[in-house]
Coordinates of C-alpha atoms and ligand atoms in Angstrom, one line a residue:
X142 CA -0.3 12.1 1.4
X143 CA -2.3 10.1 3.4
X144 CA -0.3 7.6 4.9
X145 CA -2.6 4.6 4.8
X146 CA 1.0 2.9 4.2
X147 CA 3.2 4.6 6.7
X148 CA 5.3 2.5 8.7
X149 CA 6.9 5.0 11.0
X150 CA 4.0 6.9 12.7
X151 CA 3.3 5.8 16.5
X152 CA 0.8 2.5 15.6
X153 CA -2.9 3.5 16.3
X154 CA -3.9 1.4 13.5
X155 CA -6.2 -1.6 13.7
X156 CA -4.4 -5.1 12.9
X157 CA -6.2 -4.6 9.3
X158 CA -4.8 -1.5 8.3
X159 CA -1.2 -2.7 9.9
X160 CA -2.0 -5.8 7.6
X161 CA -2.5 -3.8 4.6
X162 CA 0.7 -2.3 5.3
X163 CA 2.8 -5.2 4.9
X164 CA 6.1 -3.9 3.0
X165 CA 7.2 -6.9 0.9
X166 CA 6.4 -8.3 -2.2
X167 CA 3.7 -10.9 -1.4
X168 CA 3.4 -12.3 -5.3
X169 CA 5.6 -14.7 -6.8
X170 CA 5.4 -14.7 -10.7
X171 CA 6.8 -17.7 -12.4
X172 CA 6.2 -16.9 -16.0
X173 CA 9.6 -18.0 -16.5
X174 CA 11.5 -14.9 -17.1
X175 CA 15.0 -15.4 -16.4
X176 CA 15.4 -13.1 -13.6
X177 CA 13.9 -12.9 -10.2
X178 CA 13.2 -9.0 -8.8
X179 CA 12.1 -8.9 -5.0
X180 CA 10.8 -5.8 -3.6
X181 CA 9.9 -3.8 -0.5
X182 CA 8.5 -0.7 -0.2
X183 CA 8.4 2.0 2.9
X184 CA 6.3 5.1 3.4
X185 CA 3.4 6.3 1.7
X186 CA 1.4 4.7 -0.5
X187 CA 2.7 6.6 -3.4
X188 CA 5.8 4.8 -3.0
X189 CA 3.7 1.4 -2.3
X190 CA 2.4 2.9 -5.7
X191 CA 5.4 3.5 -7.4
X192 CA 7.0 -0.3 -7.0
X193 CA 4.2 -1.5 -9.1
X194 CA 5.3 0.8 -11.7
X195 CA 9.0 -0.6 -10.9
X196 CA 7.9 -4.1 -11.3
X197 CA 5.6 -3.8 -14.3
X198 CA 9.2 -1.7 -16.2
X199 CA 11.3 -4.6 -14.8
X200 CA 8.9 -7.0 -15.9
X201 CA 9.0 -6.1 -19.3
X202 CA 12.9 -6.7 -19.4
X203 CA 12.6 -10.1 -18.0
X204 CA 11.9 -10.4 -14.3
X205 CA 9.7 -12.4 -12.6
X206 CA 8.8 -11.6 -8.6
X207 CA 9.8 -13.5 -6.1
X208 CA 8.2 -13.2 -2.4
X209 CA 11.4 -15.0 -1.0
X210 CA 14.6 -12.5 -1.1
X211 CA 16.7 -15.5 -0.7
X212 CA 16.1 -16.2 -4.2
X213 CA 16.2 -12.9 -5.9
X214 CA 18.8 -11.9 -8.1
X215 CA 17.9 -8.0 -7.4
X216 CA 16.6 -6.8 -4.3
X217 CA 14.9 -3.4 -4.3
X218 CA 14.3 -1.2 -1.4
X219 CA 11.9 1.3 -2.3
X220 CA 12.8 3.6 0.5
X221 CA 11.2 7.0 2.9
X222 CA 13.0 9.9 4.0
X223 CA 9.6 11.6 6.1
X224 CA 11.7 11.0 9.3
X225 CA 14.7 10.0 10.5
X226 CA 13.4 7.2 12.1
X227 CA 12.2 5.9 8.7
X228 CA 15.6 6.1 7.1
X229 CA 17.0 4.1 10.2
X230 CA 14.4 1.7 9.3
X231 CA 16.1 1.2 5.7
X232 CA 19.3 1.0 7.2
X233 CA 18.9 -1.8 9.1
X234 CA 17.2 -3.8 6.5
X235 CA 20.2 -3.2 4.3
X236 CA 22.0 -4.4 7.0
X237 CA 20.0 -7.4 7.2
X238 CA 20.2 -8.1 3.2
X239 CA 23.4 -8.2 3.7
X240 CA 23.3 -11.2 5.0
X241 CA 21.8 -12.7 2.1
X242 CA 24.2 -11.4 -0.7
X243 CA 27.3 -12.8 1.0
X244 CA 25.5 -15.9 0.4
X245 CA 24.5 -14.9 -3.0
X246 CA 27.5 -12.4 -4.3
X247 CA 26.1 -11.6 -7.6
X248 CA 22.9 -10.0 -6.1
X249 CA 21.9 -6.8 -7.2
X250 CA 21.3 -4.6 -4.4
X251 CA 19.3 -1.0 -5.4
X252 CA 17.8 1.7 -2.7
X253 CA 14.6 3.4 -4.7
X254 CA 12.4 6.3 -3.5
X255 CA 12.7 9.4 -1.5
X256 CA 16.3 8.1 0.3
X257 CA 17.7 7.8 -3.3
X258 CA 16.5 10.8 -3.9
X259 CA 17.9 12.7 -0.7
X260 CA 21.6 11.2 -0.1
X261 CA 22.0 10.5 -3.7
X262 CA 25.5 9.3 -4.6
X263 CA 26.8 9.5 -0.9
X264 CA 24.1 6.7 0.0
X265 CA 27.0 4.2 -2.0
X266 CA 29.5 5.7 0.4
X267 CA 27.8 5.1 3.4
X268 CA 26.2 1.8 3.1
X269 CA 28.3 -0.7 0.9
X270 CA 25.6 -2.8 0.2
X271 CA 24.4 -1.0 -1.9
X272 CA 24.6 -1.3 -6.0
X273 CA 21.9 1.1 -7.2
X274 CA 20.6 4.3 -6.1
X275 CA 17.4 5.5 -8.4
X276 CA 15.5 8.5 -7.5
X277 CA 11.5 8.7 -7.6
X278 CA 11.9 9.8 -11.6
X279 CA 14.2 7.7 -13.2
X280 CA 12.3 3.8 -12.9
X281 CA 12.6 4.0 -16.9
X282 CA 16.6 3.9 -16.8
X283 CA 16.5 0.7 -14.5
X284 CA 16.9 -1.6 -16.7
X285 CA 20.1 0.1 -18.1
X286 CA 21.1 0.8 -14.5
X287 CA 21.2 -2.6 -13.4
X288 CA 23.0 -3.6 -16.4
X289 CA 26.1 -1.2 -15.7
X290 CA 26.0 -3.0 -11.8
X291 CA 26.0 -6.3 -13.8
X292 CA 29.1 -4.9 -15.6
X293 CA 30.7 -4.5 -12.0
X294 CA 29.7 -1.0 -11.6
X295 CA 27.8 0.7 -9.2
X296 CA 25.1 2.8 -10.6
X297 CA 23.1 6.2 -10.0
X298 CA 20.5 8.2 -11.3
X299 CA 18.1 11.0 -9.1
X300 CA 17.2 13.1 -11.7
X301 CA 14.1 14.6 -11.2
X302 CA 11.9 15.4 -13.8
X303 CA 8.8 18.0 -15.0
X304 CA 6.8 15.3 -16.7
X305 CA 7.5 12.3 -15.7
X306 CA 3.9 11.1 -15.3
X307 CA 4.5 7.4 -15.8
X308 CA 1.1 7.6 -17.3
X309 CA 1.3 4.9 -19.6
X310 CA 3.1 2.3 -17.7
X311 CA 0.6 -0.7 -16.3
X312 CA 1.6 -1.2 -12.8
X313 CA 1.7 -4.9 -12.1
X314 CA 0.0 -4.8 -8.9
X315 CA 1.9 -6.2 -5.5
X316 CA -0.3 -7.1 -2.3
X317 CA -3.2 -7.0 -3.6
X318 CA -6.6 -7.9 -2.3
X319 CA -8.2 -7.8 -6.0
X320 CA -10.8 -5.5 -4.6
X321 CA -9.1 -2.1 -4.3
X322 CA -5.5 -0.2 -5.9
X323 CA -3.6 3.0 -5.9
X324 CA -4.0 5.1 -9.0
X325 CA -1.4 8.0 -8.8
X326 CA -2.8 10.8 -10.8
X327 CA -0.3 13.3 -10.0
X328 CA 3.4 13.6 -8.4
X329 CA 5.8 15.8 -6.6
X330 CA 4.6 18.4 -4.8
X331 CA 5.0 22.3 -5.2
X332 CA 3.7 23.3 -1.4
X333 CA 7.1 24.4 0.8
X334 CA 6.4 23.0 4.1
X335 CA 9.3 23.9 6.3
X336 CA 9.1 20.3 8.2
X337 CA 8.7 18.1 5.1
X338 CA 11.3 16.5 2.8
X339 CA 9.1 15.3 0.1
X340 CA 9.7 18.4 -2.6
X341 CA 13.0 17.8 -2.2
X342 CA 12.8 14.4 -2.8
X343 CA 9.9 14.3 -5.3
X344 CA 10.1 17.1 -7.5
X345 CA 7.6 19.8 -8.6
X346 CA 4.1 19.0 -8.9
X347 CA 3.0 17.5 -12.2
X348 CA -0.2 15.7 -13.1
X349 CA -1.2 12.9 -15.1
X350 CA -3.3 12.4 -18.3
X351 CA -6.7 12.5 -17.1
X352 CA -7.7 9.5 -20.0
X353 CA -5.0 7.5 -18.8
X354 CA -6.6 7.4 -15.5
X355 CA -9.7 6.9 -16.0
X356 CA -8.4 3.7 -18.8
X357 CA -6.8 2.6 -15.6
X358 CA -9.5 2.5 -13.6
X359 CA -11.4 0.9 -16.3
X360 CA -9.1 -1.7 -16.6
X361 CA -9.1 -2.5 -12.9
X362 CA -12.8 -2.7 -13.0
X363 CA -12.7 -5.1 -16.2
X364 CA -10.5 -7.2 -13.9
X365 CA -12.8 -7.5 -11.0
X366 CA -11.2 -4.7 -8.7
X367 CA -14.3 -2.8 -7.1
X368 CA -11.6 0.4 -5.2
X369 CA -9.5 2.3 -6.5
X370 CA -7.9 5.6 -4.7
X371 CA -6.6 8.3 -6.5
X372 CA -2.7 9.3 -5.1
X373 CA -1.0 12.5 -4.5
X374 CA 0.4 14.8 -2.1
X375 CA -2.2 17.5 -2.6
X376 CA -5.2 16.1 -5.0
X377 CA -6.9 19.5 -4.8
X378 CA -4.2 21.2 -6.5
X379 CA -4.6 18.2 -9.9
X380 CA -5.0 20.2 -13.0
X381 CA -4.4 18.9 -16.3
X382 CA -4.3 20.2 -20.0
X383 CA -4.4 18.3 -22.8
X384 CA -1.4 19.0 -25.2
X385 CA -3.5 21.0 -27.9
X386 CA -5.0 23.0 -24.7
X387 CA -8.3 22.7 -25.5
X388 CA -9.5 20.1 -22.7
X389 CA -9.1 21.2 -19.2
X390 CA -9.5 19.2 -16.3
X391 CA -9.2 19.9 -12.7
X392 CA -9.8 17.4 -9.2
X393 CA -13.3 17.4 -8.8
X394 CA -13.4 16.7 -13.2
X395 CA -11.7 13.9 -12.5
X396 CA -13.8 12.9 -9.6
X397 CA -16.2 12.7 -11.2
X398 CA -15.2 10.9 -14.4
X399 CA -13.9 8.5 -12.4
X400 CA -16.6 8.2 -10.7
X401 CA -19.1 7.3 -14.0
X402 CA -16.5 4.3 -15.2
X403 CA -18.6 2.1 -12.9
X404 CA -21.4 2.9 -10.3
X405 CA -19.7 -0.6 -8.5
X406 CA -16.6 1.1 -8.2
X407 CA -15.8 3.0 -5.0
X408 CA -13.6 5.7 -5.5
X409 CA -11.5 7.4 -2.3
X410 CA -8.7 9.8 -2.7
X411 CA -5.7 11.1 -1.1
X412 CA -4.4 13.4 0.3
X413 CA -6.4 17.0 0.5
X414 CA -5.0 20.1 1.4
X415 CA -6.9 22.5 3.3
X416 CA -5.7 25.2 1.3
X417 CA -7.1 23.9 -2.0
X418 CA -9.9 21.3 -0.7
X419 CA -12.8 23.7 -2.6
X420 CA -17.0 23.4 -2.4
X421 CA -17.0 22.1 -5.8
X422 CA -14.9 18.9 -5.4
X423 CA -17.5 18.5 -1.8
X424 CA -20.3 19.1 -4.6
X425 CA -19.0 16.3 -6.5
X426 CA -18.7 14.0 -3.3
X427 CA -22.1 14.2 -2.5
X428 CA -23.2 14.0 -5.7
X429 CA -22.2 10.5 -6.7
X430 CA -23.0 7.6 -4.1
X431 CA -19.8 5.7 -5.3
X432 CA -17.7 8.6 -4.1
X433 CA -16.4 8.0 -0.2
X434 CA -17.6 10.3 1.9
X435 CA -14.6 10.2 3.4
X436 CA -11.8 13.1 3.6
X437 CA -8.0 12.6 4.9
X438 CA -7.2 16.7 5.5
X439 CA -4.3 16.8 7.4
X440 CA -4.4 20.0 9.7
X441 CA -0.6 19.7 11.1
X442 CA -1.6 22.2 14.3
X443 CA -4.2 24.1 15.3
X444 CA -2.1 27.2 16.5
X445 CA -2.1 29.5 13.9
X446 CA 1.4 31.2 14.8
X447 CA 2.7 27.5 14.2
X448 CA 0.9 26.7 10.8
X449 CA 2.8 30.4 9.6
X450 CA 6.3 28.9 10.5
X451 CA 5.3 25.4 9.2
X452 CA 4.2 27.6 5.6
X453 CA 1.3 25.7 5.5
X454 CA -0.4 29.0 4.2
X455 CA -3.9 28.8 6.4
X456 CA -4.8 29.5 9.7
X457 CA -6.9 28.0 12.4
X458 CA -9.5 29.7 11.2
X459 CA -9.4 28.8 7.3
X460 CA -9.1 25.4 8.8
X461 CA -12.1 25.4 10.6
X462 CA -14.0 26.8 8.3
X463 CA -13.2 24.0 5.6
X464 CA -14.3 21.8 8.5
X465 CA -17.7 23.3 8.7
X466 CA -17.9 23.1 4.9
X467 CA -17.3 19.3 4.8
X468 CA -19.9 19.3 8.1
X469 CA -22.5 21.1 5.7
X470 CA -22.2 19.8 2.3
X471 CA -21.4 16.3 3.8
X472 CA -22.7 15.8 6.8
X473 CA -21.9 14.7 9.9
X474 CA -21.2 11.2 9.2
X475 CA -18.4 12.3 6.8
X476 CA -15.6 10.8 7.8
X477 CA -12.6 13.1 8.3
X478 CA -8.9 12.4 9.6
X479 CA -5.7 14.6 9.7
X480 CA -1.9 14.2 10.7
X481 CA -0.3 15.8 13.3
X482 CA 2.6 17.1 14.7
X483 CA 3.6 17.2 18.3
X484 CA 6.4 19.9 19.0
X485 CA 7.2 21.7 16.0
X486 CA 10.2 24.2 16.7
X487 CA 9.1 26.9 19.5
X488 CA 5.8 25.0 20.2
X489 CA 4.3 26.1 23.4
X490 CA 2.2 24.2 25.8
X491 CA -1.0 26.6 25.0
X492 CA -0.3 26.2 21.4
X493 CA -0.1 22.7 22.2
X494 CA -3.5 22.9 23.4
X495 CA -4.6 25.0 20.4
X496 CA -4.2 21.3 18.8
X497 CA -6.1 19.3 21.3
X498 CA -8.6 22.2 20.9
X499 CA -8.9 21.9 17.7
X500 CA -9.2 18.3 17.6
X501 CA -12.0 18.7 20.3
X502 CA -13.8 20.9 17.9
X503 CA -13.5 18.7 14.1
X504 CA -14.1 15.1 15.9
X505 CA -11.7 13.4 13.6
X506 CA -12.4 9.5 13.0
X507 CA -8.8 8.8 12.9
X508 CA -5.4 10.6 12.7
X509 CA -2.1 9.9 12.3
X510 CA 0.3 11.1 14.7
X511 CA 4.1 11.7 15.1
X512 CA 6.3 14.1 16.8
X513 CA 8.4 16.5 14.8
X514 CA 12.0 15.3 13.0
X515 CA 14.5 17.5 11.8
X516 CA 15.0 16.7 8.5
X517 CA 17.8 18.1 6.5
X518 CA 17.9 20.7 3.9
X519 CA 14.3 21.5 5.0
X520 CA 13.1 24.9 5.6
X521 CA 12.6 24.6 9.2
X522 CA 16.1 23.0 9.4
X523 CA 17.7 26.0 7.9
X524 CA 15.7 28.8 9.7
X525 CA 14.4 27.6 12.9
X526 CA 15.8 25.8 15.9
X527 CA 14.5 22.2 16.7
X528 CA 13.8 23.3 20.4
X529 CA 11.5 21.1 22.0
X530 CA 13.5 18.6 24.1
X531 CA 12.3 15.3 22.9
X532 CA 10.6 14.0 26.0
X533 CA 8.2 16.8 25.9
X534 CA 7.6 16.4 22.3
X535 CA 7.2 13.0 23.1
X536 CA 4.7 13.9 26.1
X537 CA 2.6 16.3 24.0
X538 CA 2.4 13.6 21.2
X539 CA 1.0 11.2 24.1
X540 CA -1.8 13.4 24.9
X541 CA -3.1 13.9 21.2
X542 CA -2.6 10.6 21.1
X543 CA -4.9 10.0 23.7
X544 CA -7.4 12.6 22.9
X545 CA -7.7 10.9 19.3
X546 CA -8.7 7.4 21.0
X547 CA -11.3 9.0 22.8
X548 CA -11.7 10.8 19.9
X549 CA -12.0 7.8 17.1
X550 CA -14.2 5.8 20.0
X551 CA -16.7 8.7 20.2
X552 CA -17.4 8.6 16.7
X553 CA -17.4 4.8 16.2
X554 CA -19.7 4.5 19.0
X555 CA -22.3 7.1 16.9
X556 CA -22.0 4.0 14.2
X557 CA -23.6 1.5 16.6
X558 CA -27.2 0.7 15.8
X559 CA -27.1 1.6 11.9
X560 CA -26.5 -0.1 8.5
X561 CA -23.0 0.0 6.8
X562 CA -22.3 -0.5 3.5
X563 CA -19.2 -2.8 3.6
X564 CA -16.6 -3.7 0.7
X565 CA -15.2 -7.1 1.8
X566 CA -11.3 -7.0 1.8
X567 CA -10.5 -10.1 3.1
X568 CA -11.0 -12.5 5.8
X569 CA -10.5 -11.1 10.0
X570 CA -6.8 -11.2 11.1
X571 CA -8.5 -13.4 13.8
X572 CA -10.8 -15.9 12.2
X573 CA -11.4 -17.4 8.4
X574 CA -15.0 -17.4 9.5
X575 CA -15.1 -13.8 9.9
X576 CA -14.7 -11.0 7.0
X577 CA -13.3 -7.7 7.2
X578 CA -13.7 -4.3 5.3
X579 CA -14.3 -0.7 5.4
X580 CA -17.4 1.4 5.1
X581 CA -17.7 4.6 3.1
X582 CA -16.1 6.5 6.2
X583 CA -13.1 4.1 5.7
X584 CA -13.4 1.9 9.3
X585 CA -13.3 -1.2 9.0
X586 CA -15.9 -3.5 10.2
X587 CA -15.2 -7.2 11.2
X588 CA -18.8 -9.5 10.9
X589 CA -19.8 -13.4 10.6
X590 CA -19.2 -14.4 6.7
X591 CA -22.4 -16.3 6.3
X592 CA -22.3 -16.8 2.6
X593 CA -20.4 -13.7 2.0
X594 CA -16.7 -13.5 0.0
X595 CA -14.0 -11.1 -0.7
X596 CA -15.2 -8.6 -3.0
X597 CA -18.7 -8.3 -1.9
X598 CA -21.0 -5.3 -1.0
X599 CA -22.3 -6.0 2.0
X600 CA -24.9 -4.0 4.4
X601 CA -23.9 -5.1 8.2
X602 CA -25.9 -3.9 11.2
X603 CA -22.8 -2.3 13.4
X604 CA -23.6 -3.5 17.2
X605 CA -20.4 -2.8 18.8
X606 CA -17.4 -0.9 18.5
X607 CA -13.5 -0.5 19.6
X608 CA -11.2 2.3 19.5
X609 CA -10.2 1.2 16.1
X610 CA -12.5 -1.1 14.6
X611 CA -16.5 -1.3 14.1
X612 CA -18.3 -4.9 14.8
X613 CA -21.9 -6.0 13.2
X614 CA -24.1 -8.2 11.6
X615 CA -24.2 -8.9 7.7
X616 CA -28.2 -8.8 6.8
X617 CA -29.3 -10.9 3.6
Ligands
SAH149 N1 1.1 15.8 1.5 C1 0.7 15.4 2.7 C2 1.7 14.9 3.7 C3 2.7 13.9 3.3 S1 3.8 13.4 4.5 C4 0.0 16.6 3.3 O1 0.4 17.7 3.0 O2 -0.8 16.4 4.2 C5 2.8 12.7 5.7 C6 2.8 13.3 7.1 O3 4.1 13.1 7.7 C7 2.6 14.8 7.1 O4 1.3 15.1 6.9 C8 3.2 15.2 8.4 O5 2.2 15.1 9.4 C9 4.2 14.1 8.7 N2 5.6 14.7 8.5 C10 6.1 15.2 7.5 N3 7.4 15.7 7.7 C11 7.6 15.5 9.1 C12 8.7 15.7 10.0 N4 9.8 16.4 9.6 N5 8.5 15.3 11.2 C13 7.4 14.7 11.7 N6 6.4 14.5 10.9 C14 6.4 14.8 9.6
SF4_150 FE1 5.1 17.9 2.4 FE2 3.5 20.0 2.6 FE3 3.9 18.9 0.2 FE4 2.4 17.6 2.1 S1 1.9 19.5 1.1 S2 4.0 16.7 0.8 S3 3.5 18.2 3.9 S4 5.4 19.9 1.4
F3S151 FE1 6.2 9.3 0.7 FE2 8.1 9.1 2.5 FE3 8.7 10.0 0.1 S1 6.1 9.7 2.9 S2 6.8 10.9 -0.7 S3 7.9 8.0 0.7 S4 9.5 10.8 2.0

């Protein structure tokens, strides 16, 4: 899934996109519910996603939020298993929150997510702390859960599920802006990558009712929101059937009937897989002007030998050749970014390059970028050795890296002279008198306010640029 919301990925973002990232609760609601829940969340924004469907269950069985953990009387850590060095992360928060229950015994303390999920019982064992472990399925037993801790027990439940859509839960929505939210319209994930965790810790693929989306979305709009992306670890691969079978509706449907709840409603999605990504949902992209033209296809590698042993199930070639698809239908302006992995087991150095190659060749706007981490129970971990010494990996991640900044520079500087069409997000990390917000492409442009707000549609003249972030003028 895109990881708009990872944490753990070496930090090329812009100080906006890091902000957006931000993995606490930042709401307090004091509706005077007797209990107080505070929540963080790590890894992708399905899991950022997924706590808003925690909070809006939790809410319902009388908890309010708090944004201050020192009041909470259940602490949630919705948690990410992608790499080790995210579940170090979680560790040393837990360490951290322990602080805080010694001061506060009766806190409830709960790991959530794809951790849960992954270490399952054993995750009481190893870390004390903890109370609650509650895999990415079970958010409707929580409110039982927590009451067999308050009973003084500890309390489990990863089961994963084949339906479990939470289609008709409201999330309450944490961090937001007001102007753009996650709809999830599908979870799990039914590709075998041998590096990757998340069907292990998310369950076969299953996708949501395609009304119930589209009532979200029509809901968010009713409220002012004027963004929504769609969530899941392979969009293409969305198909749903109504029960009686007689309406069927795949991804580039429901593109496009999310698309007509409001022309004022941009619409981006997340993530596509080269495999599936198909001509008609680029068809449907170019067809409605409140689609992004903006596509997050992760290519992984761009050594075919490597992409076999990572089962990614295309080569180089098939790559490409969805590359030159977007190119056509799209355009060149279409904005296009991938994830990568630096030193996958038995890399070489010229399949190495095959990446920078490739990179050369698609001119990604942006990628995100990590070296490869064992994880266990994985394919790759049972079949193939983790060989690459890490400074190498680490030196090969360096140079893509490196070619993605002169990459993402390149292509912002082919921005400078022409019109944007912004959605303000926010004010500038750096100045109240200064806006931020992306374009259609999905940079984000900093300009002068003027008499511009939060939630407006703005067309700015870009003038100048950074590896990260485009600059311009808002025109009245
Ligand atoms: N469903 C998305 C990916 C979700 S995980 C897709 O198929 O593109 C986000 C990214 O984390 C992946 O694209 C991959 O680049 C990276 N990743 C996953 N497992 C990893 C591992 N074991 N080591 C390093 N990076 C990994
Ligand atoms: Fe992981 Fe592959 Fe599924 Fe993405 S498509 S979540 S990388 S198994
Ligand atoms: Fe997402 Fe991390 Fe799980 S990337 S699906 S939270 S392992």
């Amino acid at each position: 899934m895109e990881p708009i919301v990872d944490l753990d990925f070496i930090d090329n973002r812009t100080p906006e996109q890091a902000a957006a990232c931000d993995t606490k609760v930042t709401i307090d609601s004091n509706t005077g519910r007797s209990r107080k829940l505070y929540i963080e969340s790590y890894g992708c924004a399905m899991n950022f996603s997924d706590s808003e469907i925690v909070t809006s269950i939790l809410f319902d069985q009388g908890f309010d939020t708090t944004a201050d953990i020192s009041l909470a009387d259940v602490v949630l850590l919705n948690t990410c298993s992608i790499r080790e060095k995210a579940e170090q992360t979680v560790r040393n928060r837990l360490g951290q929150i322990n602080y805080h229950k010694k001061k506060k015994p009766g806190m409830v303390v709960g790991v959530l997510g794809c951790m849960a999920e992954r270490l399952k019982k054993s995750l009481l064992e190893e870390e004390k702390i903890v109370d609650l472990v509650v895999g990415p399925d079970a958010y409707r037993d929580l409110p039982n859960l927590i009451n067999e801790v308050d009973g003084g027990q500890k309390a489990v439940n990863v089961l994963l599920s084949r339906e479990e859509t939470y289609a008709d839960v409201t999330p309450i929505r944490l961090n937001s802006n007001g102007v753009s939210a996650f709809i999830s319209i599908m979870r799990g994930c039914d590709n075998m990558c041998s590096f990757c965790v998340v069907p292990f810790t998310r369950g076969r693929e299953r996708s949501r009712d395609a009304h119930s989306i589209v009532r979200e979305a029509q809901n968010l709009v009713d409220q002012g929101y004027k963004e929504v992306t769609l969530l899941g670890q392979n969009v293409d691969s969305y198909k749903w059937t109504s029960e009686d079978g007689l309406e069927f509706v795949n991804f580039a449907q429901l593109l496009e009937m999310v698309a007509l709840v409001s022309p004022n409603l941009r619409v981006r999605f997340s993530t596509s897989h080269p495999k599936d990504i198909s001509d008609e949902v680029l068809y449907t992209i170019k067809k409605y002007d409140n689609i992004c033209k903006y596509i997050h296809l992760p290519a992984q590698s761009g050594n075919s030998r490597v992409l076999e042993l990572m089962n990614r199930t295309y080569d180089r070639e098939w790559y490409l050749n969805r590359v030159d698809a977007i190119r056509t239908i799209l355009g060149e302006d279409c904005g296009i970014s991938s994830d990568m992995i630096a030193g996958f087991c038995t890399e070489t150095e010229e399949e190495h390059q095959d990446t920078l190659s490739l990179m050369d060749y698609v001119q990604y706007d942006y990628s995100y970028m990590f070296f490869y981490s064992e994880r266990p129970g994985t394919l790759a971990a049972r079949k193939l050795e983790d060989d690459i010494p890490l400074e190498v990996k680490k030196r090969r991640l360096d140079e893509i890296i490196n070619k993605q900044r002169e990459t993402s520079l390149a292509r912002n500087k082919r921005d400078i002279g022409k019109v944007h069409r912004v959605l303000v997000e926010n004010f500038s990390k750096k100045s109240k008198e200064q806006l931020s917000g992306r374009n259609d492409q999905n940079k984000v442009v900093i300009f002068d306010k003027k008499h511009f707000k939060k939630g407006d549609y703005v067309d700015v003249l870009v003038h100048d640029c950074s590896v990260g972030t485009l600059f311009g003028e808002a025109l009245d």
